[in-house]
Amino acid sequence: MYLCSFMGSDKGMVYVTRKLHFNAAHKLYNPNWSKEKNTEIFGKCANEYWHGHNFDLFITVKGIPNPETGYVIDLKVLKDLVEEKVIRKLDHRNLNLDVDFMQGKMASIENLAKAIWEELYPYINAGELYCVKLYETPRQWVSYYGK
Ligand code: NI
């Protein structure tokens, strides 16, 4: 890892982002509640026969550009990592049933963004993971900064 030369400061930090895409199905349904309460709280999202979204995922890494490459992180390396660790497990899957890192969690975009962060964070070996931004629709998204 190329270490920050201005310890304790964000001076010189650059934030680089890779956008990725996946399609997945889910439902919002709390098994501890009645069907009526699930419908009351989640509306159409509680439909027992699932529904799908075209998700857009923005992964941002922060760091000081390496003087030899000019890169914070090689964006091809970042793309391959995100595809291997999360997209491969999410694309054309059912978030409630198919995805190992979503087991036992409500399949909301809040929880999905946090889970994606946990899956990626240990593997970012240049710069540091800064933000996972997840769009469920063009008008609805969440951002997670790991704290
Ligand atoms: Ni939904």
mmCIF file of C-alpha atoms and ligand atoms in Angstrom:
data_model
loop_
_atom_site.group_PDB
_atom_site.id
_atom_site.type_symbol
_atom_site.label_atom_id
_atom_site.label_comp_id
_atom_site.label_asym_id
_atom_site.label_seq_id
_atom_site.Cartn_x
_atom_site.Cartn_y
_atom_site.Cartn_z
ATOM 1 C CA MET A 1 0.000 0.000 0.000
ATOM 2 C CA TYR A 2 1.237 3.482 -0.827
ATOM 3 C CA LEU A 3 1.026 5.269 2.513
ATOM 4 C CA CYS A 4 -0.303 8.752 2.984
ATOM 5 C CA SER A 5 2.666 11.097 3.387
ATOM 6 C CA PHE A 6 0.574 13.668 5.212
ATOM 7 C CA MET A 7 -0.383 11.599 8.248
ATOM 8 C CA GLY A 8 -3.674 12.627 9.766
ATOM 9 C CA SER A 9 -4.518 14.851 6.842
ATOM 10 C CA ASP A 10 -6.525 14.419 3.676
ATOM 11 C CA LYS A 11 -4.218 16.792 1.780
ATOM 12 C CA GLY A 12 -3.437 15.427 -1.645
ATOM 13 C CA MET A 13 -6.088 12.718 -1.416
ATOM 14 C CA VAL A 14 -7.772 11.793 -4.675
ATOM 15 C CA TYR A 15 -11.043 9.873 -4.807
ATOM 16 C CA VAL A 16 -11.412 7.467 -7.720
ATOM 17 C CA THR A 17 -14.648 5.703 -8.583
ATOM 18 C CA ARG A 18 -15.597 2.684 -10.673
ATOM 19 C CA LYS A 19 -19.224 2.166 -11.684
ATOM 20 C CA LEU A 20 -20.574 -1.369 -12.054
ATOM 21 C CA HIS A 21 -23.999 -2.772 -12.771
ATOM 22 C CA PHE A 22 -26.047 -5.798 -11.811
ATOM 23 C CA ASN A 23 -29.624 -7.037 -11.930
ATOM 24 C CA ALA A 24 -31.153 -8.836 -8.980
ATOM 25 C CA ALA A 25 -34.440 -9.794 -7.372
ATOM 26 C CA HIS A 26 -35.481 -9.369 -3.766
ATOM 27 C CA LYS A 27 -38.356 -8.738 -1.434
ATOM 28 C CA LEU A 28 -38.609 -6.864 1.824
ATOM 29 C CA TYR A 29 -40.279 -9.203 4.256
ATOM 30 C CA ASN A 30 -39.716 -9.582 7.984
ATOM 31 C CA PRO A 31 -40.525 -13.205 8.894
ATOM 32 C CA ASN A 32 -41.242 -12.191 12.501
ATOM 33 C CA TRP A 33 -44.234 -10.112 11.364
ATOM 34 C CA SER A 34 -47.634 -11.070 9.990
ATOM 35 C CA LYS A 35 -48.286 -10.844 6.262
ATOM 36 C CA GLU A 36 -50.550 -7.862 6.970
ATOM 37 C CA LYS A 37 -47.850 -5.969 8.862
ATOM 38 C CA ASN A 38 -45.278 -6.674 6.138
ATOM 39 C CA THR A 39 -47.677 -5.304 3.525
ATOM 40 C CA GLU A 40 -48.426 -2.297 5.706
ATOM 41 C CA ILE A 41 -44.730 -1.435 6.190
ATOM 42 C CA PHE A 42 -43.190 -2.497 2.874
ATOM 43 C CA GLY A 43 -46.118 -2.193 0.450
ATOM 44 C CA LYS A 44 -45.366 -3.652 -2.988
ATOM 45 C CA CYS A 45 -41.805 -4.473 -1.888
ATOM 46 C CA ALA A 46 -43.261 -7.241 0.312
ATOM 47 C CA ASN A 47 -44.791 -9.064 -2.701
ATOM 48 C CA GLU A 48 -44.086 -12.718 -1.954
ATOM 49 C CA TYR A 49 -43.335 -13.452 -5.624
ATOM 50 C CA TRP A 50 -40.362 -11.055 -5.638
ATOM 51 C CA HIS A 51 -39.497 -8.060 -7.786
ATOM 52 C CA GLY A 52 -36.316 -6.926 -9.513
ATOM 53 C CA HIS A 53 -34.091 -3.894 -9.900
ATOM 54 C CA ASN A 54 -31.332 -2.734 -12.217
ATOM 55 C CA PHE A 55 -28.718 -1.756 -9.654
ATOM 56 C CA ASP A 56 -25.864 0.676 -10.239
ATOM 57 C CA LEU A 57 -22.915 0.352 -7.884
ATOM 58 C CA PHE A 58 -20.253 3.043 -7.412
ATOM 59 C CA ILE A 59 -17.091 2.007 -5.561
ATOM 60 C CA THR A 60 -14.845 4.891 -4.457
ATOM 61 C CA VAL A 61 -11.265 4.426 -3.253
ATOM 62 C CA LYS A 62 -9.249 7.270 -1.746
ATOM 63 C CA GLY A 63 -5.501 7.699 -1.673
ATOM 64 C CA ILE A 64 -2.452 9.634 -2.739
ATOM 65 C CA PRO A 65 -1.562 8.927 -6.375
ATOM 66 C CA ASN A 66 1.480 6.675 -6.622
ATOM 67 C CA PRO A 67 4.304 8.830 -8.070
ATOM 68 C CA GLU A 68 5.401 6.097 -10.471
ATOM 69 C CA THR A 69 1.981 5.249 -11.961
ATOM 70 C CA GLY A 70 -0.082 8.338 -11.155
ATOM 71 C CA TYR A 71 -2.768 5.923 -9.931
ATOM 72 C CA VAL A 72 -4.509 5.753 -6.560
ATOM 73 C CA ILE A 73 -5.549 2.254 -7.631
ATOM 74 C CA ASP A 74 -5.509 0.639 -11.054
ATOM 75 C CA LEU A 75 -9.188 0.873 -12.036
ATOM 76 C CA LYS A 76 -8.948 -2.363 -14.036
ATOM 77 C CA VAL A 77 -7.722 -4.129 -10.887
ATOM 78 C CA LEU A 78 -10.573 -2.546 -8.901
ATOM 79 C CA LYS A 79 -13.154 -3.591 -11.513
ATOM 80 C CA ASP A 80 -11.894 -7.189 -11.538
ATOM 81 C CA LEU A 81 -11.921 -7.311 -7.736
ATOM 82 C CA VAL A 82 -15.486 -5.979 -7.422
ATOM 83 C CA GLU A 83 -16.681 -8.369 -10.115
ATOM 84 C CA GLU A 84 -15.054 -11.344 -8.416
ATOM 85 C CA LYS A 85 -16.061 -10.541 -4.829
ATOM 86 C CA VAL A 86 -19.583 -9.170 -5.269
ATOM 87 C CA ILE A 87 -20.999 -8.782 -8.812
ATOM 88 C CA ARG A 88 -20.500 -12.476 -9.613
ATOM 89 C CA LYS A 89 -22.556 -13.337 -6.525
ATOM 90 C CA LEU A 90 -25.281 -10.718 -7.093
ATOM 91 C CA ASP A 91 -25.960 -10.508 -10.827
ATOM 92 C CA HIS A 92 -29.163 -12.303 -11.906
ATOM 93 C CA ARG A 93 -29.556 -13.647 -8.366
ATOM 94 C CA ASN A 94 -32.138 -13.460 -5.626
ATOM 95 C CA LEU A 95 -30.696 -11.311 -2.824
ATOM 96 C CA ASN A 96 -32.773 -13.074 -0.161
ATOM 97 C CA LEU A 97 -31.961 -16.627 -1.227
ATOM 98 C CA ASP A 98 -28.796 -16.865 -3.341
ATOM 99 C CA VAL A 99 -26.254 -14.497 -1.818
ATOM 100 C CA ASP A 100 -24.039 -15.876 0.946
ATOM 101 C CA PHE A 101 -23.178 -12.484 2.441
ATOM 102 C CA MET A 102 -26.869 -11.467 2.684
ATOM 103 C CA GLN A 103 -28.046 -14.543 4.577
ATOM 104 C CA GLY A 104 -30.067 -13.662 7.686
ATOM 105 C CA LYS A 105 -30.326 -9.970 6.739
ATOM 106 C CA MET A 106 -33.210 -7.880 5.467
ATOM 107 C CA ALA A 107 -32.522 -7.407 1.745
ATOM 108 C CA SER A 108 -32.653 -3.594 1.798
ATOM 109 C CA ILE A 109 -30.192 -1.462 -0.161
ATOM 110 C CA GLU A 110 -28.895 -0.134 3.158
ATOM 111 C CA ASN A 111 -27.902 -3.634 4.272
ATOM 112 C CA LEU A 112 -26.658 -4.571 0.819
ATOM 113 C CA ALA A 113 -24.340 -1.531 0.626
ATOM 114 C CA LYS A 114 -22.914 -2.365 4.077
ATOM 115 C CA ALA A 115 -22.412 -6.013 3.111
ATOM 116 C CA ILE A 116 -20.649 -5.031 -0.128
ATOM 117 C CA TRP A 117 -18.318 -2.807 1.917
ATOM 118 C CA GLU A 118 -17.461 -5.722 4.229
ATOM 119 C CA GLU A 119 -16.798 -8.016 1.260
ATOM 120 C CA LEU A 120 -14.460 -5.545 -0.462
ATOM 121 C CA TYR A 121 -12.642 -3.689 2.294
ATOM 122 C CA PRO A 122 -9.962 -6.316 3.121
ATOM 123 C CA TYR A 123 -9.021 -6.737 -0.546
ATOM 124 C CA ILE A 124 -8.405 -3.110 -1.553
ATOM 125 C CA ASN A 125 -4.596 -3.141 -1.626
ATOM 126 C CA ALA A 126 -3.943 0.363 -2.982
ATOM 127 C CA GLY A 127 -5.521 3.382 -1.350
ATOM 128 C CA GLU A 128 -8.433 2.715 0.986
ATOM 129 C CA LEU A 129 -12.099 2.010 0.367
ATOM 130 C CA TYR A 130 -13.957 5.291 0.924
ATOM 131 C CA CYS A 131 -17.564 4.827 -0.205
ATOM 132 C CA VAL A 132 -20.019 2.244 -1.494
ATOM 133 C CA LYS A 133 -22.892 3.961 -3.288
ATOM 134 C CA LEU A 134 -25.753 1.778 -4.453
ATOM 135 C CA TYR A 135 -28.605 2.916 -6.716
ATOM 136 C CA GLU A 136 -31.763 0.822 -6.649
ATOM 137 C CA THR A 137 -33.510 3.171 -9.077
ATOM 138 C CA PRO A 138 -32.322 6.431 -10.680
ATOM 139 C CA ARG A 139 -34.185 8.258 -7.915
ATOM 140 C CA GLN A 140 -33.277 6.131 -4.903
ATOM 141 C CA TRP A 141 -29.827 5.293 -3.542
ATOM 142 C CA VAL A 142 -27.740 4.832 -0.399
ATOM 143 C CA SER A 143 -24.137 5.679 0.479
ATOM 144 C CA TYR A 144 -22.020 3.872 3.065
ATOM 145 C CA TYR A 145 -18.677 5.136 4.371
ATOM 146 C CA GLY A 146 -17.836 2.311 6.746
ATOM 147 C CA LYS A 147 -18.678 4.174 9.924
HETATM 148 NI NI NI B 1 -37.089 -3.487 -4.221
#
